[in-house]
One Martini backbone bead per residue (centre of mass of N, CA, C, O) as a GRO file, in nm:
protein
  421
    1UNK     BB    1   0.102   0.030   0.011
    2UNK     BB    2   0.014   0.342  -0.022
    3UNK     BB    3   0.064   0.631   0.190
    4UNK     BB    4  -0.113   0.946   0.197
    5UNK     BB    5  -0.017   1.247   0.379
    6UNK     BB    6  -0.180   1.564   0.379
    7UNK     BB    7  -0.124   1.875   0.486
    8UNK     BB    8  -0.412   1.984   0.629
    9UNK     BB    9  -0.632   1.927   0.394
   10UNK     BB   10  -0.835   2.015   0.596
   11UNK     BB   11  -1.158   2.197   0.599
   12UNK     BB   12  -1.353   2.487   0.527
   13UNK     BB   13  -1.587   2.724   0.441
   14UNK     BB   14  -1.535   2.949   0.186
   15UNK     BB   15  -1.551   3.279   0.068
   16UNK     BB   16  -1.340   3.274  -0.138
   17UNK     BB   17  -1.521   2.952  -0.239
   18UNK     BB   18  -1.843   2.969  -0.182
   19UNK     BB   19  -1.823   2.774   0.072
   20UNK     BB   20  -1.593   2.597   0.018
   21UNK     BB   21  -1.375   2.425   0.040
   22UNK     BB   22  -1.090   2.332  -0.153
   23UNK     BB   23  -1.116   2.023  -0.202
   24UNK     BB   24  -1.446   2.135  -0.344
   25UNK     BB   25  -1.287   2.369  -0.529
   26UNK     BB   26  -1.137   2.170  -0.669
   27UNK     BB   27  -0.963   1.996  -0.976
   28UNK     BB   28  -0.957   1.649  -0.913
   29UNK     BB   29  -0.952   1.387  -1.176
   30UNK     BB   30  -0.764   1.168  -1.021
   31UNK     BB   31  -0.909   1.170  -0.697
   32UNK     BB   32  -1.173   1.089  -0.837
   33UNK     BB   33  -1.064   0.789  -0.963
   34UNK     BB   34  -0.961   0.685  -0.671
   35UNK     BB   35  -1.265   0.743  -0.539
   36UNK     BB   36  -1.436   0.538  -0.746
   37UNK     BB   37  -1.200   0.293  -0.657
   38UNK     BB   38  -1.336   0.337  -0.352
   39UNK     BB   39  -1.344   0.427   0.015
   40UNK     BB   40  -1.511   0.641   0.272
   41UNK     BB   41  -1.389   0.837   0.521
   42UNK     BB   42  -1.300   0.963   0.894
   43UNK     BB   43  -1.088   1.163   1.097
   44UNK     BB   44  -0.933   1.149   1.404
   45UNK     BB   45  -0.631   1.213   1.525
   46UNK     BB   46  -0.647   1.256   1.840
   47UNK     BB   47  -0.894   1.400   1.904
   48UNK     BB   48  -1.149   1.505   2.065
   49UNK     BB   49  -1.056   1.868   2.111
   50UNK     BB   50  -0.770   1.830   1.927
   51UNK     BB   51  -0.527   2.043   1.758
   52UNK     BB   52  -0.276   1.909   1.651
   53UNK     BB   53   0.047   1.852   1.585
   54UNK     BB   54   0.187   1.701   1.379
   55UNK     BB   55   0.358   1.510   1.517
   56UNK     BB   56   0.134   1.340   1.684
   57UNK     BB   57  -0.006   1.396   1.436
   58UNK     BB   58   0.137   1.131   1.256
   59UNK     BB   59   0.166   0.900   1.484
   60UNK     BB   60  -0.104   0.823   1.500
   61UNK     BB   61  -0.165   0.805   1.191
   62UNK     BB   62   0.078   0.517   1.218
   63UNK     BB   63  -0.023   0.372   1.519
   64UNK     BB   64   0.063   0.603   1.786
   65UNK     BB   65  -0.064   0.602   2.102
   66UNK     BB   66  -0.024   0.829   2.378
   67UNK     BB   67   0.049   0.890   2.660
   68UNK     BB   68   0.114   1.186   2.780
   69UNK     BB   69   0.367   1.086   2.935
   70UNK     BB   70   0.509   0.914   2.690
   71UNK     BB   71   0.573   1.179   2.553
   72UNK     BB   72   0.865   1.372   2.457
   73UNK     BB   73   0.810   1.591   2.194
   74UNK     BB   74   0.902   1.744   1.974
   75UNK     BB   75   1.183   1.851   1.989
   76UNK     BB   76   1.308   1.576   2.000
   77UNK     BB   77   1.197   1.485   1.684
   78UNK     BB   78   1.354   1.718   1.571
   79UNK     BB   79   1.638   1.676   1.661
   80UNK     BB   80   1.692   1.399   1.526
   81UNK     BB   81   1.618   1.494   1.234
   82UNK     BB   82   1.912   1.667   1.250
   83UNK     BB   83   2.157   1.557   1.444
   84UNK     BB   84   2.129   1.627   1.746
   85UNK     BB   85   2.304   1.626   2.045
   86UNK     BB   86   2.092   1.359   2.217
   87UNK     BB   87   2.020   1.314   2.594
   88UNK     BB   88   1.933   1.208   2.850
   89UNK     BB   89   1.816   1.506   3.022
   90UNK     BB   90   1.784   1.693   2.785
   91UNK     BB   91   1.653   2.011   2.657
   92UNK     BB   92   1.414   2.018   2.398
   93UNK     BB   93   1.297   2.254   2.097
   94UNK     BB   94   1.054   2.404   1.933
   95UNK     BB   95   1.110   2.667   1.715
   96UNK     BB   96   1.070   3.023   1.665
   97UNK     BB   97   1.125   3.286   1.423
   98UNK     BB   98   1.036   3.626   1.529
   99UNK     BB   99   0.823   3.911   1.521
  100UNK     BB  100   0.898   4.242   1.711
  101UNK     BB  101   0.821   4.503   1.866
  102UNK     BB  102   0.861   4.775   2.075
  103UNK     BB  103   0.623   4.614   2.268
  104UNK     BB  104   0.655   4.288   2.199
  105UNK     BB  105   0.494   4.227   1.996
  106UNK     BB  106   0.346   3.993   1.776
  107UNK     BB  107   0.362   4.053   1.432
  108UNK     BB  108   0.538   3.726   1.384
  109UNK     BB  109   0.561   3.377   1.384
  110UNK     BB  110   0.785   3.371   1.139
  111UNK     BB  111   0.921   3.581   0.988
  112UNK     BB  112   0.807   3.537   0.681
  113UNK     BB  113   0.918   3.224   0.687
  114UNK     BB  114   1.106   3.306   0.439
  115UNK     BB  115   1.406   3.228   0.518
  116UNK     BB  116   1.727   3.276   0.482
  117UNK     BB  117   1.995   3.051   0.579
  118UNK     BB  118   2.193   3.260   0.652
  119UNK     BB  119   2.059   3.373   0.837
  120UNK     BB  120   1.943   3.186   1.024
  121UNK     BB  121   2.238   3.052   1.138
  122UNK     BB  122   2.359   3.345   1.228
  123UNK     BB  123   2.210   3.386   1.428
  124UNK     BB  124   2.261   3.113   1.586
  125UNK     BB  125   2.535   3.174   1.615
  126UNK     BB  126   2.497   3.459   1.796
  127UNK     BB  127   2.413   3.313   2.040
  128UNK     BB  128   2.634   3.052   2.065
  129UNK     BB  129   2.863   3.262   2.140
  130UNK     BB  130   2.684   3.514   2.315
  131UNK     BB  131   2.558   3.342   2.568
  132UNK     BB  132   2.530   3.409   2.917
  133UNK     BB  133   2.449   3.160   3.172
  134UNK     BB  134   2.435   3.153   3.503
  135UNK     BB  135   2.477   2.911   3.522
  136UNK     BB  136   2.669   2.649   3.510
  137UNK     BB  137   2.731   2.394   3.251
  138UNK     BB  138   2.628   2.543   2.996
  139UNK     BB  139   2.481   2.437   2.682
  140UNK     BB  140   2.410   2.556   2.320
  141UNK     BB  141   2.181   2.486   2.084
  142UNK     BB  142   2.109   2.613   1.731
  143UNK     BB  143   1.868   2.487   1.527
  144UNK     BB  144   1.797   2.525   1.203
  145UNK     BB  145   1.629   2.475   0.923
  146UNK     BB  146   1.309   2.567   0.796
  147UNK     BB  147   1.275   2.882   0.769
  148UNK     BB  148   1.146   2.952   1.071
  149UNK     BB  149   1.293   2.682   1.206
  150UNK     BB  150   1.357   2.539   1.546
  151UNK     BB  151   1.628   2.413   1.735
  152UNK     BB  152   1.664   2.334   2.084
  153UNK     BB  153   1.966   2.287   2.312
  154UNK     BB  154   1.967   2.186   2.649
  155UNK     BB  155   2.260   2.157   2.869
  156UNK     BB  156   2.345   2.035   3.213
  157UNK     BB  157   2.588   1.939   3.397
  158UNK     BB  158   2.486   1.693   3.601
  159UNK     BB  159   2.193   1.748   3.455
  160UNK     BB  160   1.819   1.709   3.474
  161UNK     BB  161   1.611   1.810   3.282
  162UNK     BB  162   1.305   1.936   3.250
  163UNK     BB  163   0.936   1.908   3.065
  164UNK     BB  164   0.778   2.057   3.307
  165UNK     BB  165   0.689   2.276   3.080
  166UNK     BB  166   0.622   2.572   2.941
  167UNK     BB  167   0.530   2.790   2.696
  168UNK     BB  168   0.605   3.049   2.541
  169UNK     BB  169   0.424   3.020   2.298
  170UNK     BB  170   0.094   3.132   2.285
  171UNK     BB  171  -0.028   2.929   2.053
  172UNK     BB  172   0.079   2.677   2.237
  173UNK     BB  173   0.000   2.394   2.427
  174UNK     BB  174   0.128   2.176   2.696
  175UNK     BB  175   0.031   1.851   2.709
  176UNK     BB  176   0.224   1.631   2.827
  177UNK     BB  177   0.409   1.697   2.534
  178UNK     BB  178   0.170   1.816   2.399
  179UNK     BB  179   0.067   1.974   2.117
  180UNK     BB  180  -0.176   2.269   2.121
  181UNK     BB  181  -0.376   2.442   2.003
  182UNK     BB  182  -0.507   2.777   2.001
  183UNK     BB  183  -0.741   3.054   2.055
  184UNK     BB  184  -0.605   3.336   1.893
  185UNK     BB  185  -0.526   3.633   1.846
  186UNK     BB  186  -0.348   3.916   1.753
  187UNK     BB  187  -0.236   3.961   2.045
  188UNK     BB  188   0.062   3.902   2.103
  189UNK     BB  189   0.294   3.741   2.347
  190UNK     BB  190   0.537   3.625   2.543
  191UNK     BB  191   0.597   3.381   2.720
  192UNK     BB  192   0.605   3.243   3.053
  193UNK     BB  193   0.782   3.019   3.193
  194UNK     BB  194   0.657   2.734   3.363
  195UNK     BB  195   0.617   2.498   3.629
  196UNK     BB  196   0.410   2.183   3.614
  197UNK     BB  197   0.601   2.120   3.903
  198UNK     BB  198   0.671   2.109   4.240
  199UNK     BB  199   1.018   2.136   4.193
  200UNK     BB  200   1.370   2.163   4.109
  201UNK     BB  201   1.365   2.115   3.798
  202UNK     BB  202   1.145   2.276   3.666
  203UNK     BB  203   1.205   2.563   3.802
  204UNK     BB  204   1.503   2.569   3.665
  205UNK     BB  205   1.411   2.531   3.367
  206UNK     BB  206   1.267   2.779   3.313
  207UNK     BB  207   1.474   2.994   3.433
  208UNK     BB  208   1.628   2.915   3.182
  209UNK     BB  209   1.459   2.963   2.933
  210UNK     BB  210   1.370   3.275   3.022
  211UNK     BB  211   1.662   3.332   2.990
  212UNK     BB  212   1.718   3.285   2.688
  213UNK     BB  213   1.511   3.443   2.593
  214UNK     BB  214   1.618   3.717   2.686
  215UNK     BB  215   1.890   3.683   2.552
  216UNK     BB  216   1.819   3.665   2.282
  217UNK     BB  217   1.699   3.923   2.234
  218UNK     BB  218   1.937   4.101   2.260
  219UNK     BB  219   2.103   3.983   2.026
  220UNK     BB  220   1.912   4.027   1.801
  221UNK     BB  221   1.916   4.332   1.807
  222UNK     BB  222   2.225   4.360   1.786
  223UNK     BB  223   2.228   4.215   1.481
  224UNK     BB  224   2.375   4.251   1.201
  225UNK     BB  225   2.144   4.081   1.028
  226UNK     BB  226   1.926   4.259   1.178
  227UNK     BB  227   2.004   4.541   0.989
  228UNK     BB  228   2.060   4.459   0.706
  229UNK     BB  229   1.693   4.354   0.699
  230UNK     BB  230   1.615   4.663   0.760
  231UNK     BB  231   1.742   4.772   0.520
  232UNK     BB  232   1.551   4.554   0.311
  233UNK     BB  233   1.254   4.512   0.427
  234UNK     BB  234   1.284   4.285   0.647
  235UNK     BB  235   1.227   4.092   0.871
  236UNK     BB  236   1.269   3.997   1.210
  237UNK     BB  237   1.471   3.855   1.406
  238UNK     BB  238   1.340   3.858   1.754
  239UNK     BB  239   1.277   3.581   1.827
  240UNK     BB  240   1.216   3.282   2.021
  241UNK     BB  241   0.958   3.006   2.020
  242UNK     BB  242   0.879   2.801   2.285
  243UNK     BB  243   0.803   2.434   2.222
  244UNK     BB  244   0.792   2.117   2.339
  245UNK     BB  245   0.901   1.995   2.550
  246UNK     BB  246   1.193   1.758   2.592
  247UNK     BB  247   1.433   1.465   2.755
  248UNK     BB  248   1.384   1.199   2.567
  249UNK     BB  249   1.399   0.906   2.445
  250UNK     BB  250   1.204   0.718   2.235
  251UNK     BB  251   1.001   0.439   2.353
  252UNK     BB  252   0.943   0.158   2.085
  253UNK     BB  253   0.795   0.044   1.791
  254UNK     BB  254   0.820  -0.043   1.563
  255UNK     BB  255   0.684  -0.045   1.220
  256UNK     BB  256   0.771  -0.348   1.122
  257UNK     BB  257   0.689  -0.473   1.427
  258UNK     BB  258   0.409  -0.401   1.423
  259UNK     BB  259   0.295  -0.493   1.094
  260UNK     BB  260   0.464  -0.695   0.933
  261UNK     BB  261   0.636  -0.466   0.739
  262UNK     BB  262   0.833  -0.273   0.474
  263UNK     BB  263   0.825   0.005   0.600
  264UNK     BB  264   0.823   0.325   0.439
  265UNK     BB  265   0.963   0.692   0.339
  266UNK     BB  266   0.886   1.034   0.198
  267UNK     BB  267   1.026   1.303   0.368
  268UNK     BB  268   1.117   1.633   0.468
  269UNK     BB  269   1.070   1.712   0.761
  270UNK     BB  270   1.217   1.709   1.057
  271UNK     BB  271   0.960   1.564   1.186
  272UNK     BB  272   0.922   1.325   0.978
  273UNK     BB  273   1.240   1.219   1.011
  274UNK     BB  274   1.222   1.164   1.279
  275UNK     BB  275   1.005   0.955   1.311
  276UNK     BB  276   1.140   0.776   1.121
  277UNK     BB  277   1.387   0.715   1.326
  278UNK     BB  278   1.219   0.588   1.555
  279UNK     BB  279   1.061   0.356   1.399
  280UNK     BB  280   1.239   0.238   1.149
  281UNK     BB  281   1.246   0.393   0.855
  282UNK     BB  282   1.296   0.389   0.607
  283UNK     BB  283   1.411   0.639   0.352
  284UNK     BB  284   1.344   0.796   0.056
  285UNK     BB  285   1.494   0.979  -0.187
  286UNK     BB  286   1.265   1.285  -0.366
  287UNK     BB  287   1.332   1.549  -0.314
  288UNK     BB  288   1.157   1.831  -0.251
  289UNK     BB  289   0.898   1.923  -0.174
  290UNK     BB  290   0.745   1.969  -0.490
  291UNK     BB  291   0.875   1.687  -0.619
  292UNK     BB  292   0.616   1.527  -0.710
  293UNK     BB  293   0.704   1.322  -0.918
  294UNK     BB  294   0.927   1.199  -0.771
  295UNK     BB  295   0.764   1.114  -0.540
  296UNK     BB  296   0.626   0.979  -0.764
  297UNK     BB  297   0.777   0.700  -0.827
  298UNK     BB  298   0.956   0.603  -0.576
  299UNK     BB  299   0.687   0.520  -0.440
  300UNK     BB  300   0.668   0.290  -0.711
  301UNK     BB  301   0.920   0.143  -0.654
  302UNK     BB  302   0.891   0.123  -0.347
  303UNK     BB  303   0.714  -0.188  -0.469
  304UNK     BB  304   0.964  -0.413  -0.498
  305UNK     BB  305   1.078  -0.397  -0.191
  306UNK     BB  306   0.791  -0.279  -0.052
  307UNK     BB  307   0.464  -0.297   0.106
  308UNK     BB  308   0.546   0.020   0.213
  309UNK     BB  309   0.436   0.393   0.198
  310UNK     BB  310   0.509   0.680   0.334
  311UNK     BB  311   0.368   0.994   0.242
  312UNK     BB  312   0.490   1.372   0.276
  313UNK     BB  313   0.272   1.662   0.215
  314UNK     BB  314   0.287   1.974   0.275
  315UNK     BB  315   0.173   2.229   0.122
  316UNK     BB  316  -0.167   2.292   0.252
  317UNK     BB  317  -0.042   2.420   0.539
  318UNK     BB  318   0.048   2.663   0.462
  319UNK     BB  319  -0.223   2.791   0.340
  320UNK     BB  320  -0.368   2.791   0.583
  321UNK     BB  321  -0.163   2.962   0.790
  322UNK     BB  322  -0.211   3.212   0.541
  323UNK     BB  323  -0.526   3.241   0.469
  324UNK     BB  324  -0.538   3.055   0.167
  325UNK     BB  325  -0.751   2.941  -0.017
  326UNK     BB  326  -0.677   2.947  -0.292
  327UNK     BB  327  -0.375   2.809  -0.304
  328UNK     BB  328  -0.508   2.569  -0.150
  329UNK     BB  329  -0.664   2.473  -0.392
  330UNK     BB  330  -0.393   2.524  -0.586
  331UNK     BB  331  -0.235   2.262  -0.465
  332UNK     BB  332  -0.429   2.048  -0.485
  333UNK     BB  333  -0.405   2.042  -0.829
  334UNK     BB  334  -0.094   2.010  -0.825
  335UNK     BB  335  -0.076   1.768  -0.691
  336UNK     BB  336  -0.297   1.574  -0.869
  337UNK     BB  337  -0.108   1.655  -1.133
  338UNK     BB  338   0.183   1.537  -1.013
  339UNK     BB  339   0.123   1.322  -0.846
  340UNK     BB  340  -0.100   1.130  -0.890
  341UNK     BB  341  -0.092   1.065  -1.159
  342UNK     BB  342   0.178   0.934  -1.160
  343UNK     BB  343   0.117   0.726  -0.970
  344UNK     BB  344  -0.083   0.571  -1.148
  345UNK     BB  345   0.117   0.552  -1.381
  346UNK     BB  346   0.315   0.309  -1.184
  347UNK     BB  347   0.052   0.140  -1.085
  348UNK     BB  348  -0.098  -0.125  -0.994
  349UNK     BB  349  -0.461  -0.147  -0.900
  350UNK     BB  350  -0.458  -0.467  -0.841
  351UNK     BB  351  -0.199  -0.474  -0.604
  352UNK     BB  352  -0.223  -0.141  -0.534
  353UNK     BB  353  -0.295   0.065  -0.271
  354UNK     BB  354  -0.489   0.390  -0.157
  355UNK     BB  355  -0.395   0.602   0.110
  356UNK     BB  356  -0.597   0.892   0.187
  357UNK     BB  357  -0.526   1.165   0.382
  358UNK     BB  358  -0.399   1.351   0.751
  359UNK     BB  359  -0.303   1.482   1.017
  360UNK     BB  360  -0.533   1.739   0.980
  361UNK     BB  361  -0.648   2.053   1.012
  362UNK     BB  362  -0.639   2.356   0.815
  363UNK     BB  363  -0.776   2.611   0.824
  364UNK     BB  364  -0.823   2.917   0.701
  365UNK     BB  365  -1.013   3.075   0.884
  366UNK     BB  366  -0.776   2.999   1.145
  367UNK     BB  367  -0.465   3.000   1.084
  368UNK     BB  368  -0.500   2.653   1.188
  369UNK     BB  369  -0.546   2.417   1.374
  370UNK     BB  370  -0.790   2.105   1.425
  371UNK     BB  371  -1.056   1.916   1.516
  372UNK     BB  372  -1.143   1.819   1.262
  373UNK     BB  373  -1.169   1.612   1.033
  374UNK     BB  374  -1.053   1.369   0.789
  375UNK     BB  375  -1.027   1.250   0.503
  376UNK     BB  376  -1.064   0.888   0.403
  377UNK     BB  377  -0.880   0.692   0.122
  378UNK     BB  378  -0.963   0.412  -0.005
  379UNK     BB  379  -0.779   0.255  -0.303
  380UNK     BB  380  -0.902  -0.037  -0.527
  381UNK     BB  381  -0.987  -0.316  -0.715
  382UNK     BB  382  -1.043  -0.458  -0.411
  383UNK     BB  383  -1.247  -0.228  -0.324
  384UNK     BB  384  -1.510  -0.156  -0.199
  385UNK     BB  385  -1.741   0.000  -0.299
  386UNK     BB  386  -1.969   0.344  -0.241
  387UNK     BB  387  -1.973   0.584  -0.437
  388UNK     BB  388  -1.758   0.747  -0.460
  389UNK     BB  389  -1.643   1.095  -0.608
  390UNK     BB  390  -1.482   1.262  -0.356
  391UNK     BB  391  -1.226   1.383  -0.168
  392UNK     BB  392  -1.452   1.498   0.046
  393UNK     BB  393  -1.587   1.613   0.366
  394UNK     BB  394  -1.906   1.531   0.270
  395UNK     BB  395  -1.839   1.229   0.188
  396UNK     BB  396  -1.672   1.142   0.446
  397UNK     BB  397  -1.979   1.122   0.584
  398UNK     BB  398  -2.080   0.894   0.351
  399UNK     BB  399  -1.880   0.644   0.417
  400UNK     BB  400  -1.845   0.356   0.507
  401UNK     BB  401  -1.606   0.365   0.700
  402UNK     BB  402  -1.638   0.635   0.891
  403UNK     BB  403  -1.552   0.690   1.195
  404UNK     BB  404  -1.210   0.737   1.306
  405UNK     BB  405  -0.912   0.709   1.445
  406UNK     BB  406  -0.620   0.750   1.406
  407UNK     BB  407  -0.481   0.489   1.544
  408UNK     BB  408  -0.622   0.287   1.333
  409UNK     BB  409  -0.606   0.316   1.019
  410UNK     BB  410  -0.392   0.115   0.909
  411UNK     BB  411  -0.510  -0.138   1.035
  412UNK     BB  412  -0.845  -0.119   0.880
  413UNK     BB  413  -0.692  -0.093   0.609
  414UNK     BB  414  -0.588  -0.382   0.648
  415UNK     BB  415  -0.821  -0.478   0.603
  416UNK     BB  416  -0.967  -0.370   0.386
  417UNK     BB  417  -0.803  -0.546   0.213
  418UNK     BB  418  -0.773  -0.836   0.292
  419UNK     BB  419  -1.127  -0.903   0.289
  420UNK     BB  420  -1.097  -0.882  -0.052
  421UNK     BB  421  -0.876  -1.091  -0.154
   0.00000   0.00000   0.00000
């Protein structure tokens, strides 16, 4: 089978699509056919009332139910992801590079999303050559990724550090180690990081964070390479939003020994390549976020040697979160277009199922991460069909399938993959 999480693309209907969905206004000629080939139902990816950070839903959507204690936090998982040198004890963050005004006010949660390579890195060294914190035996790296996305380790030698701590970033909430997005207006700050536990390690580390974030906000109104994106009329990285602590290495089941299957995947971002690395699924190279004709082609090829592959298209959530309904439309029939069809015109689809979710919804219209359903959809020459003719969120809800939890979905597909052959 080949699993298709469409990153974000569950919404709601829009103004500026009449009322329409994305994926109800796009043209996707492609998704209907595969659609018209299988059965459809939608997934609560974390639960009821949880608007889920992608990290936690993508586990779960891989059949990895957490409880809140044994999550160990994005910041860890992203940590992994790129080869930051971790260990039990560490603390790890993901953070944001963000915009702030003379008043501390954010007034960009991304500074502008897309960041120049060379801006965000030289950042993060002026950040690590010049941070002098008041505890003695501390070390920090700041390691950018992607755009604005950052990652920070924090160690304190002979000292484990806690987990039990709350978020800088307004935007999101921990609970447990997991994050959830919040219902946030326009007007956010910089939050207090707060011990979530009345212990000496939990106090101590927020004091710590609290410190990090306060000198580095010192050091970046300093930095020279923000004086000379103010001289070109660049958004500020003015502060790094810090959220999902984890302190420890996570321990799971593979999921080649959960599943008994060759399971593989096509990942681009830090968070699902580090999920990658904890579960110990193959990795393939396929070009970059966009080269959708190669990862569909790949993925048509790893089922020569793989039984499974989950691949991770990103494009959908960015504009959600950038509140542009036409643009999510208009992602949503490139995909189709250059992923999907590919991807038919590689595979027999007597042979191989096409299971296509999302890892969560994010509507345009709250430009974040939401608890709606998101649509799901079995396909293949064997799986009975039900009617369906497009995966959309209203065919959704009156598809066979039903609604299930992200936990369950691997399985019940691999069951009705099963029952038909």
């Amino acid at each position: 089978m080949i699993y298709v999480l469409l990153d974000g693309v569950g919404d709601l209907p829009h103004p500026d699509l009449d009322g329409k969905t994305p994926l109800e206004a796009a043209n996707t000629p492609t998704l209907d056919k595969i659609a018209s080939n299988g059965a459809i139902g939608e997934v609560i990816s974390v639960g009821k009332g949880i608007a889920p950070e992608s990290d936690i839903a993508v586990f779960n959507m891989l059949g990895y139910k957490f409880k809140h204690a044994d999550y160990v936090g994005r910041g860890v998982i992203e940590a992994i992801g790129i080869g930051v040198d971790f260990k039990d004890g560490d603390l790890a963050l993901r953070g944001n590079y963000s915009t702030l005004n003379d008043e501390g006010v954010i007034v960009d949660r991304r500074a502008g999303r897309h960041i120049e390579k060379e801006d965000a890195d030289g950042v993060a060294k002026e950040i690590e050559e010049k941070i002098k914190l008041t505890s003695p035996g501390i070390s920090v790296v700041v390691s950018p990724t992607i755009g604005h996305r950052v990652t920070v380790r924090i160690r304190k030698d002979s000292q484990k550090l806690s987990s039990r701590i709350t978020n800088t970033d307004p935007a999101y909430s921990n609970i447990g180690g997991m994050g959830v997005a919040k219902a946030v207006g326009d007007f956010l700050k910089i939050e207090k990081c707060l011990p979530l536990e009345d212990d000496n390690d939990s106090k101590f580390t927020a004091n710590l964070v609290n410190e990090f974030s306060e000198k580095s906000i010192e050091i970046m109104k300093e930095s020279q390479i923000n004086k000379r994106r103010q001289s070109e009329n660049k958004k500020q990285l003015s502060c790094i939003l810090l959220r999902d602590a984890g302190n420890k290495y996570p321990d799971v089941i593979p999921i080649n020994e959960k599943y008994d299957m060759n399971f593989s995947c096509i990942v681009d971002m830090p968070v699902e390549i580090g999920i990658s690395e904890v579960l110990k699924m193959k990795a393939f190279e396929a070009g970059g976020l966009t080269d959708y004709e190669e990862k569909a082609k790949v993925a048509a090829k790893a089922m020569e040697t793989q039984n499974a592959i989950y691949v991770h298209l990103k494009g959908p959530d960015e504009f959600g979160h950038d509140g542009d309904a036409i643009g999510k439309m208009k992602n949503i029939e490139e995909i189709d277009q250059r992923f999907f069809k590919t991807l038919v015109e590689n595979i027999d689809s007597s042979k191989v199922a096409i299971i296509i979710s999302a890892d969560h919804s994010t509507p345009c219209i709250n430009k974040g991460h939401s608890d709606d359903p998101v649509p799901l959809l079995v396909s293949g020459d064997f799986i009975k069909k039900d009617g369906t003719t497009r995966m959309t969120e209203q065919q959704a809800k009156k598809g066979s399938i039903g609604l299930l939890q992200g936990a369950e979905v691997v399985e019940k597909s691999l069951e009705l993959i099963k029952s038909q052959i």
